[in-house]
Short mmCIF file of C-alpha atoms in Angstrom, two decimals:
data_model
loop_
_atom_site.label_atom_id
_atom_site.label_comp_id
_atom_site.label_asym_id
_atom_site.label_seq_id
_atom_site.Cartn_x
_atom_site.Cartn_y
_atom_site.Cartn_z
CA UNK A 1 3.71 6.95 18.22
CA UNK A 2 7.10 7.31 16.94
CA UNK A 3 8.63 4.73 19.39
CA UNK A 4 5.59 2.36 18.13
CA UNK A 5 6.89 2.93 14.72
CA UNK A 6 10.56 2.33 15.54
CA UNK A 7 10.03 -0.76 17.77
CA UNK A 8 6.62 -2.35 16.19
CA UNK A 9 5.53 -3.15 19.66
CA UNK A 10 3.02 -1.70 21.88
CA UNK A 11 3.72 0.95 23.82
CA UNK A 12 2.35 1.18 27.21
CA UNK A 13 3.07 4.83 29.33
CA UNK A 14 3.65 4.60 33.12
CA UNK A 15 4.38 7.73 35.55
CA UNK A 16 6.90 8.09 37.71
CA UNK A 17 8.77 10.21 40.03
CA UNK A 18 12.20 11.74 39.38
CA UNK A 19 13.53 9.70 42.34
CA UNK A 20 12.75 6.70 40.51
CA UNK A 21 13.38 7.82 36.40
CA UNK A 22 17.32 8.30 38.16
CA UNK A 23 17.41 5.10 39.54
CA UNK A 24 16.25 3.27 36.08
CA UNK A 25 18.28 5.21 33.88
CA UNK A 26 21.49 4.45 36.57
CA UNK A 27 20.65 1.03 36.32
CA UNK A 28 20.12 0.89 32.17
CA UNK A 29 23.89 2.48 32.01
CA UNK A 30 25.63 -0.17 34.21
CA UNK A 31 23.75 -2.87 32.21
CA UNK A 32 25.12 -1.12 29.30
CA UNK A 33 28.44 -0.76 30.31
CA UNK A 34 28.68 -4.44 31.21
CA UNK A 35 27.48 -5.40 28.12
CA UNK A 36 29.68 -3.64 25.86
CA UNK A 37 32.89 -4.54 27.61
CA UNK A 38 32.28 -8.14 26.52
CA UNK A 39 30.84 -7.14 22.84
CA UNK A 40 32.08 -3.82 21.55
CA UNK A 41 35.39 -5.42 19.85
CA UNK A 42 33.19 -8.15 18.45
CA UNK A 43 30.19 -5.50 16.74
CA UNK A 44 30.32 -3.82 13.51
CA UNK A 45 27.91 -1.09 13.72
CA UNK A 46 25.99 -0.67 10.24
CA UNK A 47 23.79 2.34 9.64
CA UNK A 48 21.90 0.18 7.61
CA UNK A 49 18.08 -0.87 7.34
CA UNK A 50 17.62 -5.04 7.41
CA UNK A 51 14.92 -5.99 5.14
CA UNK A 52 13.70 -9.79 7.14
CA UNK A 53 12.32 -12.49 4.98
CA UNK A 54 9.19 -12.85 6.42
CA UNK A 55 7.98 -9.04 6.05
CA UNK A 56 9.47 -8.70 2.09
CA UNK A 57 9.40 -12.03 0.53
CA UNK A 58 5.81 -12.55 1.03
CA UNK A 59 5.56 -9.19 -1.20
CA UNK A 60 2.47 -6.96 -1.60
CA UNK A 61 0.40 -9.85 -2.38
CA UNK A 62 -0.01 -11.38 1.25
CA UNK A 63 -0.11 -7.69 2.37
CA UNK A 64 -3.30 -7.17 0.63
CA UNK A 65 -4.65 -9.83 1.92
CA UNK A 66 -3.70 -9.06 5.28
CA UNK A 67 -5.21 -5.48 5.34
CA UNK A 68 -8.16 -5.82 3.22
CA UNK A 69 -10.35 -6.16 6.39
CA UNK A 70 -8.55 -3.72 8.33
CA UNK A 71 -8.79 -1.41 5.07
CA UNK A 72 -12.78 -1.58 5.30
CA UNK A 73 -13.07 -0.64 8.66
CA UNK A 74 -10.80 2.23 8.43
CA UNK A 75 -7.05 2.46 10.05
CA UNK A 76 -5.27 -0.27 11.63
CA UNK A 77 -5.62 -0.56 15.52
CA UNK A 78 -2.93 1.17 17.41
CA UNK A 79 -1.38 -2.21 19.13
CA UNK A 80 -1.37 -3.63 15.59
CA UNK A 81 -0.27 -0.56 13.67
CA UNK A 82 3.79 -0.58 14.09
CA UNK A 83 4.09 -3.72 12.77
CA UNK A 84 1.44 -3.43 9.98
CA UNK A 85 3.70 0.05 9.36
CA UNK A 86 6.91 -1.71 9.52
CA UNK A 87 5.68 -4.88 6.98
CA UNK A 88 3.98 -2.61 4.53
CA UNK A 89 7.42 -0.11 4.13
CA UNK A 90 9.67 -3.57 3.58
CA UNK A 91 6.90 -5.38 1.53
CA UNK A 92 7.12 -1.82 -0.71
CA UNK A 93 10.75 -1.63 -0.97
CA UNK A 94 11.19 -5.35 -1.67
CA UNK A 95 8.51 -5.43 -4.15
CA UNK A 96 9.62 -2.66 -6.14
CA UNK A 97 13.54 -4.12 -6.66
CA UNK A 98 11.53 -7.30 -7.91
CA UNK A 99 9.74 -5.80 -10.65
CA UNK A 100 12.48 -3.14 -11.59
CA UNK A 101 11.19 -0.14 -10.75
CA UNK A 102 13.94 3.09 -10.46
CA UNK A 103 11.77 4.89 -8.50
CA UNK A 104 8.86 4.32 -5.76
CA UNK A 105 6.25 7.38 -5.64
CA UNK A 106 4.07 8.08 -2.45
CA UNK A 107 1.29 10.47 -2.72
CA UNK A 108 -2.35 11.80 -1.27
CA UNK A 109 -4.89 13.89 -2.25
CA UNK A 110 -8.14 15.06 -0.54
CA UNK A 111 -9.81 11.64 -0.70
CA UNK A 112 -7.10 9.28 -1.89
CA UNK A 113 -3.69 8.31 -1.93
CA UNK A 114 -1.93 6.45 -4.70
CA UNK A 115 1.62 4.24 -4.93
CA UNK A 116 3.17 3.97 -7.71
CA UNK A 117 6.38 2.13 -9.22
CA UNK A 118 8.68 4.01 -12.28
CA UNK A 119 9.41 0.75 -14.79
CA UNK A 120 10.94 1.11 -17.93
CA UNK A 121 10.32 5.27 -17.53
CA UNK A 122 6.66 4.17 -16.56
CA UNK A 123 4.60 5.07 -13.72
CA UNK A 124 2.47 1.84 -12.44
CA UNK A 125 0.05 1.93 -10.00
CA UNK A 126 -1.01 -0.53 -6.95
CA UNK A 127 -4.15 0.07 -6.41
CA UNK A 128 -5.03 -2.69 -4.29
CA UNK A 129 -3.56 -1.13 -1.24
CA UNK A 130 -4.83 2.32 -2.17
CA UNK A 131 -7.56 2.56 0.84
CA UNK A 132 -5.16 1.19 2.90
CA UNK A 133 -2.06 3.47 2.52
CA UNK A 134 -4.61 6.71 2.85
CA UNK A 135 -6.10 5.68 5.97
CA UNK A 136 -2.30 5.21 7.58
CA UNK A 137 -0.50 7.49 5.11
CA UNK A 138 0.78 9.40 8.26
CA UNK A 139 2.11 6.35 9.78
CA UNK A 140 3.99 5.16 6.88
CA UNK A 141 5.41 8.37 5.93
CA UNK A 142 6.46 8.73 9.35
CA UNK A 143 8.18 5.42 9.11
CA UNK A 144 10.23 5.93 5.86
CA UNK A 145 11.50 9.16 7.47
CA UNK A 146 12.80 7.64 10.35
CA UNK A 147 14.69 4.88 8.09
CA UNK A 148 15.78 7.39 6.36
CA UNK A 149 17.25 9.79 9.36
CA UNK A 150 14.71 12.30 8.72
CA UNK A 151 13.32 14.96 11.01
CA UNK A 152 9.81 13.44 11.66
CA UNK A 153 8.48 16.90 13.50
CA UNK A 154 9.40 18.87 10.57
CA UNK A 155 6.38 18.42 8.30
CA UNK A 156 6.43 22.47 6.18
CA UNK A 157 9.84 22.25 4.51
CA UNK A 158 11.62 19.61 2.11
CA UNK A 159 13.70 17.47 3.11
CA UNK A 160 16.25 15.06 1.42
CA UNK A 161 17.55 11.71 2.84
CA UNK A 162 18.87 8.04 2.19
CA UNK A 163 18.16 4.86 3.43
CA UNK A 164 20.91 1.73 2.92
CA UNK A 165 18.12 -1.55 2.90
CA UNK A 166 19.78 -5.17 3.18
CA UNK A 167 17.50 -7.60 1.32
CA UNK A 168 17.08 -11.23 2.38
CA UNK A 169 19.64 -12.01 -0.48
CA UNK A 170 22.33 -10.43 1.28
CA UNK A 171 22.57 -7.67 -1.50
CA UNK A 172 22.42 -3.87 -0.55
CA UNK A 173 20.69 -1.05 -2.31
CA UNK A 174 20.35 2.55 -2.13
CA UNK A 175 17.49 4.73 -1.83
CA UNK A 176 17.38 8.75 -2.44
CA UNK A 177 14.47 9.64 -0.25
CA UNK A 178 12.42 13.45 -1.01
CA UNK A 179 9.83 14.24 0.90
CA UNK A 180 7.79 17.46 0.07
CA UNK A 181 5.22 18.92 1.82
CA UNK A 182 1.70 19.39 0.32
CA UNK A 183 -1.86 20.98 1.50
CA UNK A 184 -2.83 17.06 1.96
CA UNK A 185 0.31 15.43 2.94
CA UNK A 186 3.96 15.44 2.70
CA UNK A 187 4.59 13.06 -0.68
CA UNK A 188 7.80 11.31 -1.01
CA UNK A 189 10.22 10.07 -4.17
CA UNK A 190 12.37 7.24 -3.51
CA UNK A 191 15.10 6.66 -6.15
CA UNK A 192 16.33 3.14 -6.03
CA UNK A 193 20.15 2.30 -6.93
CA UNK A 194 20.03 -1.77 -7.14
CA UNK A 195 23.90 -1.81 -7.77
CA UNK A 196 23.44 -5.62 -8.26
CA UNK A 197 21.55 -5.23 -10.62
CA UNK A 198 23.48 -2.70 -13.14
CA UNK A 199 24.63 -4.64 -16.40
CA UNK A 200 26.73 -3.36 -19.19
CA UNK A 201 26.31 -6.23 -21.16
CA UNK A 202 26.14 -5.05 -24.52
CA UNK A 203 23.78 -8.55 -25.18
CA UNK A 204 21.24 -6.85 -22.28
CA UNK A 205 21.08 -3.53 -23.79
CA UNK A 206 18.83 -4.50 -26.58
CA UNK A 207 20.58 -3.60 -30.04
CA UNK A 208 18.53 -4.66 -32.52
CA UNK A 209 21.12 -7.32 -34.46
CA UNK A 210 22.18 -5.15 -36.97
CA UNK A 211 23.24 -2.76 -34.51
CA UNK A 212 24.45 -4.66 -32.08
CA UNK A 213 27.03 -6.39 -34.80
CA UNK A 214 27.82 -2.93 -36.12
CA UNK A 215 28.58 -1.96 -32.79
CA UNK A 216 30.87 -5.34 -31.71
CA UNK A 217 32.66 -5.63 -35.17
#
């Protein structure tokens, strides 16, 4: 399941000897090795998660539409389910750096599980994907640990990590990911740093006028 999550294809198992594992893993590291003598001056390695267009731009809106029907028949199918996985964590991220948030809060309970976005020192919820996210909260919170170099086995203790997303825009921000562990799930806190878009523009603070003259005289 965790390669499903990683790749967002389908994973299909075959057995094989040891005679044979040898020979394919021989095989992979020649391929390998031929491969990087032509590229490895010419690749900058980034431990960095790429946000694509087509999963975050769209938003949450085309994702709701997307999983309503899956959401009434229960989860996703497990063919479909890394990429549904993979769209809904982007769509999230991207969607909350639209509307501001500081902070994106994953949670369940016995029969539910809720999202909510920090704006303005505000919790808000989505509700629309609340069936949804219960039904495959596993899933996704497997999926923002592994972006964020987490240990996925590890599901009794707390654990603190970051994950580096690129938007479509080019622009980089920062997330502190917590995960704790609960009797219904392990919830998870991600603080969002959108250096882009930090102002100290005393005009975008909001002074009121006679403040803001008070303060610029």
């Amino acid at each position: 399941s965790s390669v499903r999550l990683i790749t967002g294809k389908k994973i299909i198992a075959y057995v094989i000897s040891p005679i044979e594992m040898e020979k394919v893993l021989e095989d992979m590291n020649k391929n390998a090795q031929e491969t990087s003598r032509g590229t490895i001056s010419k690749v900058k390695v980034k431990n960095k998660t790429n946000i694509q267009a087509k999963d975050s731009e769209q938003g949450l809106e085309d994702l709701i539409e997307i999983t309503k029907s899956k959401s009434s028949a229960g989860s996703i199918a497990n063919d479909e389910q890394g990429g549904q996985i993979i769209m809904f964590v982007n769509a999230m991220i991207f969607d909350a750096v639209k509307k501001g948030a500081s902070d994106i809060h994953i949670e369940t309970y016995k029969d539910l599980a809720t999202l909510r976005y920090r704006v303005d020192g505000v919790l808000h919820e989505c509700v629309e994907l609340k069936k949804f996210l219960f039904n495959n909260y596993s899933a996704i919170t497997t999926r923002i640990k592994i972006m964020a170099t987490l240990d996925i086995s590890e599901r009794r203790l707390p654990q603190d990590g970051a994950i580096v997303a690129e938007l479509p825009d080019e622009r980089d921000i920062d997330l502190r990911v917590s995960v704790l562990p609960t009797v219904f799930g392990e919830r998870i806190v991600m603080r969002i740093l959108d250096r882009g878009g930090i102002s100290f523009d005393l005009e975008k603070l909001g002074f009121p006028e006679k403040e803001y003259r008070d303060v610029t005289q």
